[in-house]
Short mmCIF file of C-alpha atoms and ligand atoms in Angstrom, two decimals:
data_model
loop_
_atom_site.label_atom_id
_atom_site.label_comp_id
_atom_site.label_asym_id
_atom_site.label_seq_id
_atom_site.Cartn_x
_atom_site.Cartn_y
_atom_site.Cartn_z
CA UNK A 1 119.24 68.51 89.09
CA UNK A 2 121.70 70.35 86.75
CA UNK A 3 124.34 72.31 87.84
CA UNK A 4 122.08 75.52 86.31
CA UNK A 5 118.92 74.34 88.66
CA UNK A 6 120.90 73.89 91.46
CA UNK A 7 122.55 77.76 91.12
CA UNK A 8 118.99 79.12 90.52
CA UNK A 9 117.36 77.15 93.48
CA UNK A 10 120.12 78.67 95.51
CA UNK A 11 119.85 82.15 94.06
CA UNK A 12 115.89 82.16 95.04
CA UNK A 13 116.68 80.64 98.58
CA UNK A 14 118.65 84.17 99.30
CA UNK A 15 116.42 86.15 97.32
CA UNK A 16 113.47 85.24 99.34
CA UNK A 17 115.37 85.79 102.64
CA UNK A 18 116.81 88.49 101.91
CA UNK A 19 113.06 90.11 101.21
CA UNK A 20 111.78 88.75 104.36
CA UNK A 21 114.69 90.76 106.26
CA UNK A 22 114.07 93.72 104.24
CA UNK A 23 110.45 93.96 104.75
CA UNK A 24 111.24 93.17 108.54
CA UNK A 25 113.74 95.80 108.37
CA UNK A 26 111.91 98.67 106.27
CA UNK A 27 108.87 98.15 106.74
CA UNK A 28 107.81 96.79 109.74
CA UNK A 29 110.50 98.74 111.76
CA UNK A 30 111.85 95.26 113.41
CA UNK A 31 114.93 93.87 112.19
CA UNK A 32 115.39 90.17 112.37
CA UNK A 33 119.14 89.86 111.85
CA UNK A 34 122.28 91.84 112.18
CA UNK A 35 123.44 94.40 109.05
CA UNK A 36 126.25 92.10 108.99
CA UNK A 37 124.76 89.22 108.63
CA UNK A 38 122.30 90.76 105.88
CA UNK A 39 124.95 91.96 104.16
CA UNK A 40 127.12 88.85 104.14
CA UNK A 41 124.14 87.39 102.63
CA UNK A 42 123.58 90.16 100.21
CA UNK A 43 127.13 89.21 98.85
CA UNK A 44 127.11 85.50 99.00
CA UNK A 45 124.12 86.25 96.51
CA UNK A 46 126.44 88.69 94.14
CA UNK A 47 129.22 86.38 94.32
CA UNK A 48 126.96 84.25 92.50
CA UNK A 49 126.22 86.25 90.03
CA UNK A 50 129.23 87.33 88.91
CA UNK A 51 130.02 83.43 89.06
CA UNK A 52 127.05 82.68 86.85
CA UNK A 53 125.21 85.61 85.41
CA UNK A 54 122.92 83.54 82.73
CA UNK A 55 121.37 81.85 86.17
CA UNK A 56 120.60 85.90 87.44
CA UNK A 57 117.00 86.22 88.86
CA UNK A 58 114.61 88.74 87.16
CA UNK A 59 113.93 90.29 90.90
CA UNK A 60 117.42 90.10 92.40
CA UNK A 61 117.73 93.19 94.77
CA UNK A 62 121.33 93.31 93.87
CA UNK A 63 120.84 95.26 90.55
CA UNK A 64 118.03 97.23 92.43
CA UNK A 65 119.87 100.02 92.27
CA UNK A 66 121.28 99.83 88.55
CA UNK A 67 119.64 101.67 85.75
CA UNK A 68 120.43 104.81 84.31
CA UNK A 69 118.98 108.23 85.39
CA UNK A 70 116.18 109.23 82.91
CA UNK A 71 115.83 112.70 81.52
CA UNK A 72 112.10 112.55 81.99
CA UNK A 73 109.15 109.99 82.54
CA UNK A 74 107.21 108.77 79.81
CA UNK A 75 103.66 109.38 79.25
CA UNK A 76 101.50 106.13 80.19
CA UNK A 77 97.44 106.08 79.36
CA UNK A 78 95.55 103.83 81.36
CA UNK A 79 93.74 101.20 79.52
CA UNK A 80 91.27 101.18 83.07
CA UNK A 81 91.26 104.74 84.04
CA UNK A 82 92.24 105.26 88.31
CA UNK A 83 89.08 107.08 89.41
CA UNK A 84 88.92 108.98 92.54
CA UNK A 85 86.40 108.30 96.01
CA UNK A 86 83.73 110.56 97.59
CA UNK A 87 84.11 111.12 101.16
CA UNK A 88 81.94 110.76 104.05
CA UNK A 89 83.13 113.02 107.72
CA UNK A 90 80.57 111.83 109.84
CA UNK A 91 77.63 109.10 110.97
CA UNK A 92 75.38 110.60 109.39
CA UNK A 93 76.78 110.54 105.62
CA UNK A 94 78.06 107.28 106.30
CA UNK A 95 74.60 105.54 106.52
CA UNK A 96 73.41 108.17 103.53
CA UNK A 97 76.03 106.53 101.87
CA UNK A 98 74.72 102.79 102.86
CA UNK A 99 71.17 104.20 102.00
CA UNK A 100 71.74 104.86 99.15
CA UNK A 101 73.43 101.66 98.20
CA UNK A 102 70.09 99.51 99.62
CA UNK A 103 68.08 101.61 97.73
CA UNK A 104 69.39 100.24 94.42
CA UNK A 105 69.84 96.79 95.84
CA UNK A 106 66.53 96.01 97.49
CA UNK A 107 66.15 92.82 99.61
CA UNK A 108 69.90 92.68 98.88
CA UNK A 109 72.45 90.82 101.89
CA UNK A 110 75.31 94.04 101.88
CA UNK A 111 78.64 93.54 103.41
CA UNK A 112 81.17 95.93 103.48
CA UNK A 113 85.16 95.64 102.75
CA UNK A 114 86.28 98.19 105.13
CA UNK A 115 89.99 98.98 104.72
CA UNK A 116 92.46 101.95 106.01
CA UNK A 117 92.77 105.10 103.45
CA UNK A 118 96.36 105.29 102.97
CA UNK A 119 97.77 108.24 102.73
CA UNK A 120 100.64 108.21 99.93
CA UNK A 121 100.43 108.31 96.13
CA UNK A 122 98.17 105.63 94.12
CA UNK A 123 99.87 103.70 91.27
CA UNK A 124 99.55 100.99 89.34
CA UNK A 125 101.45 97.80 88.47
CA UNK A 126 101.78 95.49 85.45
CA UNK A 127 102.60 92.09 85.34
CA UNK A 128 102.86 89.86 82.16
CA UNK A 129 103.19 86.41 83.34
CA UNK A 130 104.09 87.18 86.49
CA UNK A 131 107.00 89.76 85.90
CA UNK A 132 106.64 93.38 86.71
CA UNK A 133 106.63 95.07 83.30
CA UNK A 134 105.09 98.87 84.53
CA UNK A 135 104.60 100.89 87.34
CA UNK A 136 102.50 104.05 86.48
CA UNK A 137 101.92 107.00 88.80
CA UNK A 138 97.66 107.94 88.93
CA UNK A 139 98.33 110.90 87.44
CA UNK A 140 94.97 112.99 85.92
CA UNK A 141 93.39 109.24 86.66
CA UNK A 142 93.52 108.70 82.41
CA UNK A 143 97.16 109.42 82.00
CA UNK A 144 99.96 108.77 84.37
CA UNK A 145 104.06 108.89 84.08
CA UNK A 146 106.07 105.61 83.60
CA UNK A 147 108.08 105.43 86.80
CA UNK A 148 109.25 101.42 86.39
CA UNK A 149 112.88 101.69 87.10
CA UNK A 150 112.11 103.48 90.66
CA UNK A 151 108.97 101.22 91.36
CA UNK A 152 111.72 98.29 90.72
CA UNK A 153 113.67 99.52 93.94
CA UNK A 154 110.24 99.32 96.34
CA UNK A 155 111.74 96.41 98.73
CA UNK A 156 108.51 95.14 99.55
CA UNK A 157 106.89 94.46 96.16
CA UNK A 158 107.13 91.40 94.58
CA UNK A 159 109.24 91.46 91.38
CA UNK A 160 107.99 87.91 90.56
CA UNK A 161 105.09 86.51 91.23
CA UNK A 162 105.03 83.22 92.48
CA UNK A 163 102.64 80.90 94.47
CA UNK A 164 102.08 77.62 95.54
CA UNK A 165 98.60 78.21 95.80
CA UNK A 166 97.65 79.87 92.93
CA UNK A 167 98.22 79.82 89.17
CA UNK A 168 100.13 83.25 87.90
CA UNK A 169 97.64 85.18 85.72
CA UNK A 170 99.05 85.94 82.02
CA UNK A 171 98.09 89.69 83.32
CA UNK A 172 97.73 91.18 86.56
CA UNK A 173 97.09 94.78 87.10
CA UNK A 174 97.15 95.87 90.74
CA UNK A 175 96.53 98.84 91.96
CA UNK A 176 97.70 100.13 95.43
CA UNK A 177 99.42 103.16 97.00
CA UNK A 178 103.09 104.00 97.92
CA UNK A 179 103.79 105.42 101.13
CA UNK A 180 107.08 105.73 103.57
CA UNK A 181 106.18 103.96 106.43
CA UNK A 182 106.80 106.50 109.48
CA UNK A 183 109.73 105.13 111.04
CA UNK A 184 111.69 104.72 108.09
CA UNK A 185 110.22 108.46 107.45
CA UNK A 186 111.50 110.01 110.35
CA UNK A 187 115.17 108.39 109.95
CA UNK A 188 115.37 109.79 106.33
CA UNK A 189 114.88 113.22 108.00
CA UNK A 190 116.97 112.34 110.91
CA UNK A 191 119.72 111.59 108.31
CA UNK A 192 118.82 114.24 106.14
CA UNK A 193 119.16 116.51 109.10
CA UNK A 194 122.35 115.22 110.51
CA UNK A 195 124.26 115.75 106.63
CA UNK A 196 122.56 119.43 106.30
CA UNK A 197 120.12 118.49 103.58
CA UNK A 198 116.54 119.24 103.03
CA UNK A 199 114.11 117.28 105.46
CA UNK A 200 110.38 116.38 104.37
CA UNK A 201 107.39 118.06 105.43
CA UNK A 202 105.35 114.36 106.11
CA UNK A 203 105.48 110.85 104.86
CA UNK A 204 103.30 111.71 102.58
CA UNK A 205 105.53 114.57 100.61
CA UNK A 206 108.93 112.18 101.14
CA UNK A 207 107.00 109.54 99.08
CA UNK A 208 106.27 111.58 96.45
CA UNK A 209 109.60 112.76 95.98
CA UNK A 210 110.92 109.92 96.43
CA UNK A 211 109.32 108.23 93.73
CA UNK A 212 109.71 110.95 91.22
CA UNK A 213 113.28 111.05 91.52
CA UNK A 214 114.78 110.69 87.39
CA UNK A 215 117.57 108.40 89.06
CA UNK A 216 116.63 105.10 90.47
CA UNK A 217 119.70 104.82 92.82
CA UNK A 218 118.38 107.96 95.18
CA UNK A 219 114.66 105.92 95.14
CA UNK A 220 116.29 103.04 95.72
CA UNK A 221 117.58 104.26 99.11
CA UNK A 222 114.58 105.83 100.56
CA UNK A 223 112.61 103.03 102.58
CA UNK A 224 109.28 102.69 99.89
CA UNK A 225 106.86 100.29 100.77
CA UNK A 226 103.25 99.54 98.46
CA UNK A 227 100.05 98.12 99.86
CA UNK A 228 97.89 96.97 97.62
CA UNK A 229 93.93 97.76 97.42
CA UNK A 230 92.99 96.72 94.47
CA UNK A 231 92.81 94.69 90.97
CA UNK A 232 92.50 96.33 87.92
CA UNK A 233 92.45 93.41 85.16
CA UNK A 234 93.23 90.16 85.54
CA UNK A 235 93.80 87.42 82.48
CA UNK A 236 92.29 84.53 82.87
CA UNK A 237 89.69 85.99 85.30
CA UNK A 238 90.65 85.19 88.70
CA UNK A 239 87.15 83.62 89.90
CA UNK A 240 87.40 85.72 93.07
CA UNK A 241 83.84 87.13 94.13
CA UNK A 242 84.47 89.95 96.89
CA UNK A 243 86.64 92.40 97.87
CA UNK A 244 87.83 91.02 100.78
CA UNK A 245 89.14 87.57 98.81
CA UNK A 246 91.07 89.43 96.49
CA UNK A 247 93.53 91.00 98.98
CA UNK A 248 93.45 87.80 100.71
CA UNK A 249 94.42 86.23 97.01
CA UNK A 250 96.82 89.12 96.30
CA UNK A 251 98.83 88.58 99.73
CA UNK A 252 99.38 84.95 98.04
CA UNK A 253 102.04 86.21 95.83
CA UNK A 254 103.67 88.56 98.58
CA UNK A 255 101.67 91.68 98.39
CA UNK A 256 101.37 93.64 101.33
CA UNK A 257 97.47 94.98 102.26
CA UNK A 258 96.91 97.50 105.01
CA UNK A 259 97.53 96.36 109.01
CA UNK A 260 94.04 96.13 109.23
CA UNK A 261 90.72 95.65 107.33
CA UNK A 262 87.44 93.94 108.15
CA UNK A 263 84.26 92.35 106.27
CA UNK A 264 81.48 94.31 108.25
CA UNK A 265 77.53 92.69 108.13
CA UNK A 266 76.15 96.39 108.87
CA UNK A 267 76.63 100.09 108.45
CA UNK A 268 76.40 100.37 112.06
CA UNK A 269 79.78 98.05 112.22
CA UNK A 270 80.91 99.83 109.40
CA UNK A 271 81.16 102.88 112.42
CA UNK A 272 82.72 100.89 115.19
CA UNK A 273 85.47 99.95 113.12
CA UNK A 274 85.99 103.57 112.38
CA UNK A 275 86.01 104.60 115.48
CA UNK A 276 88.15 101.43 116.49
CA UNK A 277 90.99 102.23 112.89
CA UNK A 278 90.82 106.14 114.64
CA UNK A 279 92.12 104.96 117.88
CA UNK A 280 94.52 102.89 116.88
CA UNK A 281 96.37 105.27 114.49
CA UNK A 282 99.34 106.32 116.05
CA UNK A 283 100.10 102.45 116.59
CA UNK A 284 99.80 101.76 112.15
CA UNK A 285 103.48 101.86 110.88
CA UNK A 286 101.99 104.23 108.31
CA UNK A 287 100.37 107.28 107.61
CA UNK A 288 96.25 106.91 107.11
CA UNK A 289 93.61 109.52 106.43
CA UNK A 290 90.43 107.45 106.96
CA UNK A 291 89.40 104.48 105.93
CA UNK A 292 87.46 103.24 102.39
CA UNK A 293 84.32 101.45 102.46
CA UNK A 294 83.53 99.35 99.97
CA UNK A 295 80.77 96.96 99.13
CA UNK A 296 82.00 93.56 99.70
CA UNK A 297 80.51 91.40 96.45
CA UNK A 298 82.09 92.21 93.21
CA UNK A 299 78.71 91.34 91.55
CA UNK A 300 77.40 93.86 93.70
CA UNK A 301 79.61 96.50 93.05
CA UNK A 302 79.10 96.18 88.89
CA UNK A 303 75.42 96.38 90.27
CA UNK A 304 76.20 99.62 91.44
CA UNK A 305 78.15 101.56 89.08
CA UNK A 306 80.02 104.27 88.80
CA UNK A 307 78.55 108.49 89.21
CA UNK A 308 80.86 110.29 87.01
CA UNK A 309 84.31 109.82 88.14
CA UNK A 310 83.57 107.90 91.43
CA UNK A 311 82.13 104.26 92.48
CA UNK A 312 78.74 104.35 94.02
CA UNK A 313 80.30 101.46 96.16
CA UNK A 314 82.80 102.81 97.46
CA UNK A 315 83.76 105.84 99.83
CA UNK A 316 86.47 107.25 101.94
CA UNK A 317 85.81 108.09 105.54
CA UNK A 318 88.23 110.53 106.74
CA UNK A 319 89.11 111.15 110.35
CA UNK A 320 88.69 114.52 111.39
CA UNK A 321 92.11 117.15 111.98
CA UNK A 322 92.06 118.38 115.39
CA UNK A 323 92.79 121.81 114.86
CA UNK A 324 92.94 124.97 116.62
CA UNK A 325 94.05 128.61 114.99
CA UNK A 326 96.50 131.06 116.11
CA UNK A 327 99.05 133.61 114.43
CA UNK A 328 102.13 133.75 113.30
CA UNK A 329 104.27 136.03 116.12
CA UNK A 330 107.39 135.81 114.24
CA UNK A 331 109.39 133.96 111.42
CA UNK A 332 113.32 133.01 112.70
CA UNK A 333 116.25 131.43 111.21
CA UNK A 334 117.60 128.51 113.34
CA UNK A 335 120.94 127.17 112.94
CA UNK A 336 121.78 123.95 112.88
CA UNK A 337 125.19 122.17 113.97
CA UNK A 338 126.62 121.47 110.76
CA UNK A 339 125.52 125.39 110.16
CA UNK A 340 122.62 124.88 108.19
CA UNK A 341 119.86 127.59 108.58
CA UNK A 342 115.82 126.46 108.69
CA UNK A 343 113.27 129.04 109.28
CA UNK A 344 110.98 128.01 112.20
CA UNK A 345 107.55 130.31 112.58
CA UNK A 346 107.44 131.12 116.36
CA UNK A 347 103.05 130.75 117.01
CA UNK A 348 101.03 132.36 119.63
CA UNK A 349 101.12 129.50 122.26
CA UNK A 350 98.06 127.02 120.76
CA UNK A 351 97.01 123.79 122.27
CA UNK A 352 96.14 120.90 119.74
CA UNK A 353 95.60 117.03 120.40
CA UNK A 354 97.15 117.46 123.72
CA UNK A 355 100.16 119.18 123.05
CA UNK A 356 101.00 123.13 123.57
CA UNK A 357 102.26 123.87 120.08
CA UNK A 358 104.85 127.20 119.81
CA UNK A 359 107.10 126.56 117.10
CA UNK A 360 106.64 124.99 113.50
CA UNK A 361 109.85 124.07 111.35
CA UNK A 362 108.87 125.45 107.63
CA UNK A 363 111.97 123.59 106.55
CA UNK A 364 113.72 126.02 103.63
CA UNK A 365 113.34 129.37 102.19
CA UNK A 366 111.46 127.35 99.16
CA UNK A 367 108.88 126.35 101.39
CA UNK A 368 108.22 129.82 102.89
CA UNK A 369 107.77 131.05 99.25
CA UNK A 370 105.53 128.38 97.93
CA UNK A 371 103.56 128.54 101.06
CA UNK A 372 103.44 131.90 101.43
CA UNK A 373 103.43 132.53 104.92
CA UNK A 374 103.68 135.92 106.95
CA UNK A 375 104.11 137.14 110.59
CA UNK A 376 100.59 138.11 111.76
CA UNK A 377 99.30 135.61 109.80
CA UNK A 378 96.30 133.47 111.27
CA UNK A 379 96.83 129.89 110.69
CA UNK A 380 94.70 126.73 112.06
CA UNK A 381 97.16 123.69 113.19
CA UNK A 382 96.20 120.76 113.52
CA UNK A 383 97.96 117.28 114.73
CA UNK A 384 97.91 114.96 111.03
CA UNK A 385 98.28 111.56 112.57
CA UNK A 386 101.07 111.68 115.34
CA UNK A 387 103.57 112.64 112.99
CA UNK A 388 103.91 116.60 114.00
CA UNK A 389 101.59 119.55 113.42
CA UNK A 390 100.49 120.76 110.62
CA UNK A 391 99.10 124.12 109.94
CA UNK A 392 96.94 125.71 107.55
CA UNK A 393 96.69 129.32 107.04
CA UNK A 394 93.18 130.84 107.33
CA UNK A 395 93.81 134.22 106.35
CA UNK A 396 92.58 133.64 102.72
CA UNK A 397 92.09 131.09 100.68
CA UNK A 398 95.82 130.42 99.53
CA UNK A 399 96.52 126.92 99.39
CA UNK A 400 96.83 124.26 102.18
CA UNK A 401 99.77 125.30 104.39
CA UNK A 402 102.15 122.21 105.42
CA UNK A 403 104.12 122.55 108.58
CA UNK A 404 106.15 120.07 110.48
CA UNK A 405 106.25 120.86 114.36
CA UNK A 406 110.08 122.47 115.41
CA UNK A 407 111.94 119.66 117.70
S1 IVH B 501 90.11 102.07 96.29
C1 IVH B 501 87.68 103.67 92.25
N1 IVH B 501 91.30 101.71 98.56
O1 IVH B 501 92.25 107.17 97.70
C2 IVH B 501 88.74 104.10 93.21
N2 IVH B 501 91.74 103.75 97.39
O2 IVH B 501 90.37 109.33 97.01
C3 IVH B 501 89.09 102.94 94.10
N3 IVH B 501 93.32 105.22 98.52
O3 IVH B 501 93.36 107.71 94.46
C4 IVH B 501 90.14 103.31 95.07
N4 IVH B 501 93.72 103.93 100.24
O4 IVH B 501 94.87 106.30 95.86
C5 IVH B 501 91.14 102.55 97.52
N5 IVH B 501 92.32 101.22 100.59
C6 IVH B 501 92.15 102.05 99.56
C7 IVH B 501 92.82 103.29 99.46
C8 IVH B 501 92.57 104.12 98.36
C9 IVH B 501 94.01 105.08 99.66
C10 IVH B 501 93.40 106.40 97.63
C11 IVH B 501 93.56 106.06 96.18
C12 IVH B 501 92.66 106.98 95.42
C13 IVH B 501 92.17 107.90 96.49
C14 IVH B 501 90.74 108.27 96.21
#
């Protein structure tokens, strides 16, 4: 080997553990080593570097957080447009749903890819010969904003692909959603808290601002993670024929898919496993709202088409809010112990999904004025996943109210 190959091999040895201890470490909650050790590791890798910077790796994390701060995001069209799902609430849609399906494949085996609805912000993700050239939010599903640099500083994305198994495509598009995982959610807002800034409503609104941040160094330090759910293009086609094979084949090259999904031989399994994905919600690291069925068979699915803007073979089936309605008794300022003041709504005693809720945090004035709350107003909470309360005001049809439950 020459001295170059040798560097490089070395480089990609700590690149590679250093992304298994950050996944281990954002996103599945479990460190495997010490800080210290990680970051001893983290500098053995810069000393290289700066030893030999024409060996640098394209997906180093130690220039994760370079980049300049952009004045605004570029305007991306999508050469596949992201289209949106129906939904399904109950049994009985469900197996409409399926009806429908057998109807326009008679005599047809149907399997279903059944996979958990995640609950973040769907983008999409270019690779030309196995380098991440593009992330692109969903935007109106035809155009979407160019939010590379901060995509770059997701720790759990692959950079580079690379596989023993399979040969890297000339293009990959993948599709997928970010989310915050909720533990690395609720320190952000545990920090956040502690330093007097502004805390997050849910996962769900800390993602999104997260990733629309114009400088990459504040993304870079909120704990991001993408699972993948789907495959947009691929160059030379990839030979895969279901659903279910291509997030196996997408895991290949170190792309996370949800904690769960399942190949089901009937509608009627297709409603166990909801009922099995509702139960076991609080234990998912992240925030779900359902789950999306989809035909198995990729033959199948061109079969089936598209109705307007949606899939025929595909749905979402969203769990149901447990919710309960009250009224707003009073609206008071808190103070915090480095003196910061949050507004909490005191409610009219309510119980929801087992727990007495009295108090809602509505986090800043900002949030009081965009959700335009009032004493004596009637509001419905409801539990969103175990994360806190939510509540939604009743009293007309302003828009959805988000709460987080007062600690
Ligand atoms: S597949 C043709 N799979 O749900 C559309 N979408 O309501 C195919 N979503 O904007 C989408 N988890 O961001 C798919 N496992 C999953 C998903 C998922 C969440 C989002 C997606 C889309 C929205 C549609």
């Amino acid at each position: 080997m020459t001295q170059d190959s040798t560097i490089k091999a070395q480089m990609r040895q700590l690149i590679q553990i250093l992304a298994k201890h950050n996944h281990a470490y954002y996103v599945m909650d479990q460190p495997t080593i010490e800080d210290s050790e990680y970051d001893q590791l983290f500098h053995q890798l810069k000393a290289l570097e700066q030893q030999y910077p024409e060996c640098i790796q394209a997906d180093t994390p130690t220039n994760k957080v370079g980049g300049q701060a952009l004045p605004k995001f570029d305007s991306i069209t999508h050469v596949v447009p992201m289209l949106s799902l129906g939904n399904v609430f109950n049994q009985e849609d469900l197996f409409a749903f399926a009806r429908r399906i057998e109807e326009r494949l008679p005599n047809q085996k149907i399997q279903y890819d059944v996979e958990l609805k995640f609950d973040g912000l769907a983008i999409s993700l270019w690779y030309e010969n196995g380098i991440l050239v593009r992330g692109v939010t969903r935007g109106d599903g035809e155009t979407g904003e160019d939010i590379t640099q901060n995509v770059k500083t997701i720790r759990n994305l692959p950079k580079v692909l690379s596989s023993d198994l399979v040969k890297i495509p000339t293009l990959l598009e993948v599709r997928g959603e970010v989310l915050m995982p909720k533990a690395g959610f609720e320190k952000l807002n545990a920090e956040n808290e502690a330093k007097g800034e502004k805390t997050f409503a849910n996962p769900r609104n800390a993602a999104a601002g997260s990733l629309r941040q114009l400088d990459p160094a504040v993304a870079a330090s909120r704990p991001l993670a993408f699972y993948a759910y789907g495959i947009a293009q691929c160059e030379p086609n990839h030979g895969l024929t279901s659903m279910s094979e291509s997030l196996q084949w997408l895991t290949n090259f170190g792309f996370a898919v949800g904690e769960r999904h399942f190949v089901c031989d009937s509608i009627q399994e297709v409603q166990e496993k909801y009922e099995q994905i509702n139960a076991e919600r609080p234990n998912l690291s992240v925030e779900i709202d359902g789950m999306v069925v989809k035909v198995d068979d990729l033959k199948q699915q061109q079969q089936l088409g598209f109705l307007s803007r949606e899939p025929r073979w595909a749905t979402a089936y969203k769990f149901p809010a447990v919710a309960a309605l009250t009224t707003v008794e009073n609206i008071d300022w808190q103070v915090g112990r480095t003196g910061t003041l949050t507004p909490v709504a005191r409610l009219n005693p309510v119980a929801v999904g087992g727990v007495t809720v009295s108090n809602v945090t509505l986090h800043n004035i900002g949030e009081i004025h965009r959700l335009d709350v009032r004493v004596g107003d009637t509001v419905s909470v409801y539990r969103s996943g175990d994360v806190g309360v939510t509540m939604n005001s009743s009293v007309s049809s302003r828009t959805q109210l988000d709460f987080q439950m007062a600690v």
